[in-house]
Structure formats: structure tokens, C-alpha cells
């Protein structure tokens, strides 16, 4: 069923065309999730490539039990986990992440907006990993609670609880940042 289902997403049964279509449709989601899991541009790039290599090799194994996006994000999560466990990642001391800089007009409104967004993102990234991951999958990647539960191998109630706790912690963390 896997290739048949995936070929309906692309107007072809050619694996290369299907892969190209998947990369075009879901590439940003895969890379963003990989970056979220690693906080490093270079590792996100490596994981992105590994994910789509695995997808190409295992395209026939897709059973259609979840959405394609959920399937790709689950592969991304597993590849990121494998990457963290690898001997290379454990032995090599990596340089700090270099932030990309953008040039833009420097109006007061834009600066304030970036400051607020940066503070919110920092608060989300400071959440415990379990809460952060559930919130990101729900809010950013717009997966449903059942999809997240299936992907993380936890109950739907646990997913709901993690999302609720994460949503409650972020404003409290922002308030603490303001008082510091």
C-alpha cells in the first residue's frame, strides 16, 4: 500500500518524483523539527538528508496508518535520537551554534516584535524536553493529539497533560524573565 498511497500525493509512481514531492511539501517541517531537536544548523542539515535517504529506501514500508507528515516527523525524531547516540556525537566537542543574521529595516515596532518573539522562543526552548516536544508538535507542526501520542508512544492523556503544562509554564517563565 505504501507506494500506492504515496504515488497519489505525486502524479507519478516514480520514486524519485515522489521523493522530490515529499521534500518540497514537507522539507521545511522536517528541517525545522530537526533543528528544534538539535539546536544546530549543521546537525539539522545532516538529519534532514538522513531522513530523506531513509524515506527513499523505505518508501514501500509506508502503510498509511498516519499522515505522511506524522510519518516523516517520526523518522526525523528517530534519526535525531540515533545521531545523539552515535559515537561521533559523544566524542566530538562541537562549536557553539552560530546565529544567522538578517538585515531588515530597524523600526521600533519590528525590534520590539523580534524581542518578544525571541523571549517566547527562549522560554519554549527552556521547557523540559518532554513538554517542549509535545508543544512544538502540536502548535508548530499542527499534529493532532492522537498523532502525537502515536509518534511519541504515550497515551493521549499524557500528550494533553504535557501540552497543558507547557502552555502554563511559558507565561510564568516570561514573567520571571521580565522581573530579572
PDB file of C-alpha atoms in Angstrom:
ATOM      1  CA  UNK A   1       0.000   0.000   0.000  1.00  0.00           C
ATOM      2  CA  UNK A   2       2.882   2.370   0.753  1.00  0.00           C
ATOM      3  CA  UNK A   3       3.958   3.343  -2.724  1.00  0.00           C
ATOM      4  CA  UNK A   4       0.364   3.362  -3.991  1.00  0.00           C
ATOM      5  CA  UNK A   5      -0.635   5.815  -1.287  1.00  0.00           C
ATOM      6  CA  UNK A   6       2.424   7.987  -1.759  1.00  0.00           C
ATOM      7  CA  UNK A   7       2.022   7.974  -5.533  1.00  0.00           C
ATOM      8  CA  UNK A   8      -1.389   9.602  -5.084  1.00  0.00           C
ATOM      9  CA  UNK A   9       0.427  12.566  -3.498  1.00  0.00           C
ATOM     10  CA  UNK A  10       2.578  12.929  -6.574  1.00  0.00           C
ATOM     11  CA  UNK A  11       1.279  12.433 -10.082  1.00  0.00           C
ATOM     12  CA  UNK A  12       3.731   9.584 -10.615  1.00  0.00           C
ATOM     13  CA  UNK A  13       4.814   6.185  -9.349  1.00  0.00           C
ATOM     14  CA  UNK A  14       8.454   7.139  -9.878  1.00  0.00           C
ATOM     15  CA  UNK A  15      10.222   7.000  -6.503  1.00  0.00           C
ATOM     16  CA  UNK A  16      12.393   9.980  -7.424  1.00  0.00           C
ATOM     17  CA  UNK A  17       9.365  12.106  -8.281  1.00  0.00           C
ATOM     18  CA  UNK A  18       7.602  11.080  -5.066  1.00  0.00           C
ATOM     19  CA  UNK A  19      10.690  11.865  -3.006  1.00  0.00           C
ATOM     20  CA  UNK A  20      11.043  15.235  -4.699  1.00  0.00           C
ATOM     21  CA  UNK A  21       7.398  15.999  -3.964  1.00  0.00           C
ATOM     22  CA  UNK A  22       7.750  14.945  -0.318  1.00  0.00           C
ATOM     23  CA  UNK A  23      10.828  17.123   0.079  1.00  0.00           C
ATOM     24  CA  UNK A  24       9.040  20.071  -1.461  1.00  0.00           C
ATOM     25  CA  UNK A  25       5.899  19.667   0.660  1.00  0.00           C
ATOM     26  CA  UNK A  26       7.418  18.633   3.987  1.00  0.00           C
ATOM     27  CA  UNK A  27      11.094  19.574   3.777  1.00  0.00           C
ATOM     28  CA  UNK A  28      10.730  22.713   5.881  1.00  0.00           C
ATOM     29  CA  UNK A  29       8.843  20.816   8.585  1.00  0.00           C
ATOM     30  CA  UNK A  30      11.496  18.094   8.702  1.00  0.00           C
ATOM     31  CA  UNK A  31      14.391  20.569   8.846  1.00  0.00           C
ATOM     32  CA  UNK A  32      12.692  22.778  11.455  1.00  0.00           C
ATOM     33  CA  UNK A  33      11.917  19.784  13.656  1.00  0.00           C
ATOM     34  CA  UNK A  34      15.496  18.512  13.301  1.00  0.00           C
ATOM     35  CA  UNK A  35      16.774  21.959  14.258  1.00  0.00           C
ATOM     36  CA  UNK A  36      14.406  22.055  17.220  1.00  0.00           C
ATOM     37  CA  UNK A  37      15.735  18.712  18.418  1.00  0.00           C
ATOM     38  CA  UNK A  38      19.421  19.606  17.979  1.00  0.00           C
ATOM     39  CA  UNK A  39      19.597  23.431  18.116  1.00  0.00           C
ATOM     40  CA  UNK A  40      22.321  23.273  15.466  1.00  0.00           C
ATOM     41  CA  UNK A  41      22.115  24.217  11.796  1.00  0.00           C
ATOM     42  CA  UNK A  42      24.712  21.696  10.637  1.00  0.00           C
ATOM     43  CA  UNK A  43      23.161  18.785  12.509  1.00  0.00           C
ATOM     44  CA  UNK A  44      19.701  19.714  11.235  1.00  0.00           C
ATOM     45  CA  UNK A  45      21.085  19.609   7.690  1.00  0.00           C
ATOM     46  CA  UNK A  46      22.618  16.160   8.282  1.00  0.00           C
ATOM     47  CA  UNK A  47      19.448  14.817   9.859  1.00  0.00           C
ATOM     48  CA  UNK A  48      17.358  16.248   7.013  1.00  0.00           C
ATOM     49  CA  UNK A  49      19.484  14.352   4.484  1.00  0.00           C
ATOM     50  CA  UNK A  50      19.397  11.149   6.523  1.00  0.00           C
ATOM     51  CA  UNK A  51      15.612  11.335   6.872  1.00  0.00           C
ATOM     52  CA  UNK A  52      15.001  11.610   3.166  1.00  0.00           C
ATOM     53  CA  UNK A  53      17.543   8.869   2.450  1.00  0.00           C
ATOM     54  CA  UNK A  54      15.607   6.602   4.822  1.00  0.00           C
ATOM     55  CA  UNK A  55      12.336   7.659   3.211  1.00  0.00           C
ATOM     56  CA  UNK A  56      13.682   6.813  -0.231  1.00  0.00           C
ATOM     57  CA  UNK A  57      14.889   3.413   0.928  1.00  0.00           C
ATOM     58  CA  UNK A  58      11.737   2.557   2.891  1.00  0.00           C
ATOM     59  CA  UNK A  59       9.067   4.165   0.754  1.00  0.00           C
ATOM     60  CA  UNK A  60       7.398   0.777   0.269  1.00  0.00           C
ATOM     61  CA  UNK A  61       7.030   0.323   4.037  1.00  0.00           C
ATOM     62  CA  UNK A  62       4.706   3.303   4.499  1.00  0.00           C
ATOM     63  CA  UNK A  63       1.387   1.775   5.500  1.00  0.00           C
ATOM     64  CA  UNK A  64      -0.763   4.896   5.533  1.00  0.00           C
ATOM     65  CA  UNK A  65      -1.694   4.417   9.212  1.00  0.00           C
ATOM     66  CA  UNK A  66      -0.763   8.023   9.921  1.00  0.00           C
ATOM     67  CA  UNK A  67      -0.438  11.140   7.848  1.00  0.00           C
ATOM     68  CA  UNK A  68       2.668  11.468   5.716  1.00  0.00           C
ATOM     69  CA  UNK A  69       3.741  14.453   7.803  1.00  0.00           C
ATOM     70  CA  UNK A  70       3.497  12.437  11.029  1.00  0.00           C
ATOM     71  CA  UNK A  71       5.446   9.593   9.426  1.00  0.00           C
ATOM     72  CA  UNK A  72       8.213  11.982   8.321  1.00  0.00           C
ATOM     73  CA  UNK A  73       8.416  13.703  11.712  1.00  0.00           C
ATOM     74  CA  UNK A  74       8.610  10.325  13.465  1.00  0.00           C
ATOM     75  CA  UNK A  75      11.505   9.336  11.196  1.00  0.00           C
ATOM     76  CA  UNK A  76      13.131  12.711  11.928  1.00  0.00           C
ATOM     77  CA  UNK A  77      12.810  12.137  15.666  1.00  0.00           C
ATOM     78  CA  UNK A  78      14.347   8.663  15.413  1.00  0.00           C
ATOM     79  CA  UNK A  79      17.214   9.846  13.204  1.00  0.00           C
ATOM     80  CA  UNK A  80      17.942  12.690  15.646  1.00  0.00           C
ATOM     81  CA  UNK A  81      17.949  10.201  18.541  1.00  0.00           C
ATOM     82  CA  UNK A  82      20.346   7.931  16.650  1.00  0.00           C
ATOM     83  CA  UNK A  83      22.540  10.914  15.875  1.00  0.00           C
ATOM     84  CA  UNK A  84      22.743  11.848  19.579  1.00  0.00           C
ATOM     85  CA  UNK A  85      23.665   8.264  20.480  1.00  0.00           C
ATOM     86  CA  UNK A  86      26.372   7.974  17.849  1.00  0.00           C
ATOM     87  CA  UNK A  87      29.970   7.719  18.954  1.00  0.00           C
ATOM     88  CA  UNK A  88      30.862  10.731  16.822  1.00  0.00           C
ATOM     89  CA  UNK A  89      28.351  12.974  18.590  1.00  0.00           C
ATOM     90  CA  UNK A  90      29.535  11.798  22.017  1.00  0.00           C
ATOM     91  CA  UNK A  91      33.262  12.254  21.315  1.00  0.00           C
ATOM     92  CA  UNK A  92      33.411  15.436  19.301  1.00  0.00           C
ATOM     93  CA  UNK A  93      33.154  18.776  21.032  1.00  0.00           C
ATOM     94  CA  UNK A  94      31.143  20.941  18.694  1.00  0.00           C
ATOM     95  CA  UNK A  95      31.420  24.681  18.320  1.00  0.00           C
ATOM     96  CA  UNK A  96      28.590  26.819  19.600  1.00  0.00           C
ATOM     97  CA  UNK A  97      25.784  27.421  17.171  1.00  0.00           C
ATOM     98  CA  UNK A  98      26.380  30.498  15.066  1.00  0.00           C
ATOM     99  CA  UNK A  99      23.231  32.511  14.710  1.00  0.00           C
ATOM    100  CA  UNK A 100      22.291  33.673  11.267  1.00  0.00           C
ATOM    101  CA  UNK A 101      21.879  37.388  10.943  1.00  0.00           C
ATOM    102  CA  UNK A 102      19.365  39.084   8.749  1.00  0.00           C
ATOM    103  CA  UNK A 103      19.269  42.629   7.506  1.00  0.00           C
ATOM    104  CA  UNK A 104      15.984  44.434   7.836  1.00  0.00           C
ATOM    105  CA  UNK A 105      14.655  47.886   8.413  1.00  0.00           C
ATOM    106  CA  UNK A 106      15.100  48.853  12.038  1.00  0.00           C
ATOM    107  CA  UNK A 107      11.765  50.293  13.010  1.00  0.00           C
ATOM    108  CA  UNK A 108      10.862  50.328  16.657  1.00  0.00           C
ATOM    109  CA  UNK A 109       7.882  48.052  16.093  1.00  0.00           C
ATOM    110  CA  UNK A 110       9.971  45.414  14.324  1.00  0.00           C
ATOM    111  CA  UNK A 111      12.608  45.465  17.044  1.00  0.00           C
ATOM    112  CA  UNK A 112      10.019  45.067  19.783  1.00  0.00           C
ATOM    113  CA  UNK A 113       8.327  42.277  17.862  1.00  0.00           C
ATOM    114  CA  UNK A 114      11.614  40.403  17.470  1.00  0.00           C
ATOM    115  CA  UNK A 115      12.411  40.874  21.155  1.00  0.00           C
ATOM    116  CA  UNK A 116       9.041  39.441  22.186  1.00  0.00           C
ATOM    117  CA  UNK A 117       9.316  36.544  19.723  1.00  0.00           C
ATOM    118  CA  UNK A 118      12.849  35.861  20.890  1.00  0.00           C
ATOM    119  CA  UNK A 119      11.751  35.839  24.526  1.00  0.00           C
ATOM    120  CA  UNK A 120       8.864  33.497  23.775  1.00  0.00           C
ATOM    121  CA  UNK A 121      11.099  31.166  21.756  1.00  0.00           C
ATOM    122  CA  UNK A 122      13.712  31.197  24.540  1.00  0.00           C
ATOM    123  CA  UNK A 123      11.018  30.315  27.096  1.00  0.00           C
ATOM    124  CA  UNK A 124       9.780  27.448  24.910  1.00  0.00           C
ATOM    125  CA  UNK A 125      13.331  26.174  24.404  1.00  0.00           C
ATOM    126  CA  UNK A 126      13.935  26.322  28.180  1.00  0.00           C
ATOM    127  CA  UNK A 127      10.997  23.991  28.849  1.00  0.00           C
ATOM    128  CA  UNK A 128      11.808  20.404  29.818  1.00  0.00           C
ATOM    129  CA  UNK A 129      12.273  18.329  26.649  1.00  0.00           C
ATOM    130  CA  UNK A 130       9.072  16.302  27.043  1.00  0.00           C
ATOM    131  CA  UNK A 131       6.908  19.411  27.402  1.00  0.00           C
ATOM    132  CA  UNK A 132       8.763  21.300  24.671  1.00  0.00           C
ATOM    133  CA  UNK A 133       8.424  18.478  22.160  1.00  0.00           C
ATOM    134  CA  UNK A 134       4.690  17.983  22.726  1.00  0.00           C
ATOM    135  CA  UNK A 135       4.037  21.731  22.463  1.00  0.00           C
ATOM    136  CA  UNK A 136       6.093  22.110  19.289  1.00  0.00           C
ATOM    137  CA  UNK A 137       4.443  19.155  17.544  1.00  0.00           C
ATOM    138  CA  UNK A 138       1.016  20.483  18.481  1.00  0.00           C
ATOM    139  CA  UNK A 139       1.430  24.228  17.979  1.00  0.00           C
ATOM    140  CA  UNK A 140       4.019  24.497  15.239  1.00  0.00           C
ATOM    141  CA  UNK A 141       3.618  21.300  13.231  1.00  0.00           C
ATOM    142  CA  UNK A 142      -0.141  21.167  13.903  1.00  0.00           C
ATOM    143  CA  UNK A 143      -0.274  17.452  14.601  1.00  0.00           C
ATOM    144  CA  UNK A 144      -3.338  16.137  16.381  1.00  0.00           C
ATOM    145  CA  UNK A 145      -3.194  14.736  19.903  1.00  0.00           C
ATOM    146  CA  UNK A 146      -3.674  11.137  18.632  1.00  0.00           C
ATOM    147  CA  UNK A 147      -0.862  11.617  16.075  1.00  0.00           C
ATOM    148  CA  UNK A 148       1.493  12.967  18.745  1.00  0.00           C
ATOM    149  CA  UNK A 149       0.564  10.143  21.113  1.00  0.00           C
ATOM    150  CA  UNK A 150       1.286   7.561  18.426  1.00  0.00           C
ATOM    151  CA  UNK A 151       4.554   9.221  17.430  1.00  0.00           C
ATOM    152  CA  UNK A 152       5.865   9.520  20.996  1.00  0.00           C
ATOM    153  CA  UNK A 153       4.431   6.156  22.166  1.00  0.00           C
ATOM    154  CA  UNK A 154       2.492   7.737  25.028  1.00  0.00           C
ATOM    155  CA  UNK A 155      -1.197   8.000  25.845  1.00  0.00           C
ATOM    156  CA  UNK A 156      -3.373  10.823  24.515  1.00  0.00           C
ATOM    157  CA  UNK A 157      -3.992  11.950  28.085  1.00  0.00           C
ATOM    158  CA  UNK A 158      -0.253  12.310  28.642  1.00  0.00           C
ATOM    159  CA  UNK A 159       0.033  14.386  25.462  1.00  0.00           C
ATOM    160  CA  UNK A 160      -2.800  16.657  26.599  1.00  0.00           C
ATOM    161  CA  UNK A 161      -1.212  16.989  30.021  1.00  0.00           C
ATOM    162  CA  UNK A 162       2.197  17.890  28.577  1.00  0.00           C
ATOM    163  CA  UNK A 163       0.700  20.495  26.242  1.00  0.00           C
ATOM    164  CA  UNK A 164      -1.331  21.982  29.100  1.00  0.00           C
ATOM    165  CA  UNK A 165       1.690  22.104  31.425  1.00  0.00           C
ATOM    166  CA  UNK A 166       3.879  23.634  28.704  1.00  0.00           C
ATOM    167  CA  UNK A 167       1.279  26.312  27.956  1.00  0.00           C
ATOM    168  CA  UNK A 168       1.066  27.131  31.654  1.00  0.00           C
ATOM    169  CA  UNK A 169       4.851  27.293  32.135  1.00  0.00           C
ATOM    170  CA  UNK A 170       5.695  29.595  29.221  1.00  0.00           C
ATOM    171  CA  UNK A 171       3.837  32.677  30.574  1.00  0.00           C
ATOM    172  CA  UNK A 172       5.292  32.044  34.041  1.00  0.00           C
ATOM    173  CA  UNK A 173       8.801  31.835  32.556  1.00  0.00           C
ATOM    174  CA  UNK A 174       8.222  35.053  30.579  1.00  0.00           C
ATOM    175  CA  UNK A 175       7.050  36.779  33.760  1.00  0.00           C
ATOM    176  CA  UNK A 176      10.212  35.593  35.555  1.00  0.00           C
ATOM    177  CA  UNK A 177      12.359  36.915  32.687  1.00  0.00           C
ATOM    178  CA  UNK A 178      10.708  40.327  32.970  1.00  0.00           C
ATOM    179  CA  UNK A 179      11.324  40.557  36.718  1.00  0.00           C
ATOM    180  CA  UNK A 180      15.020  39.607  36.353  1.00  0.00           C
TER     181      UNK A 180
END
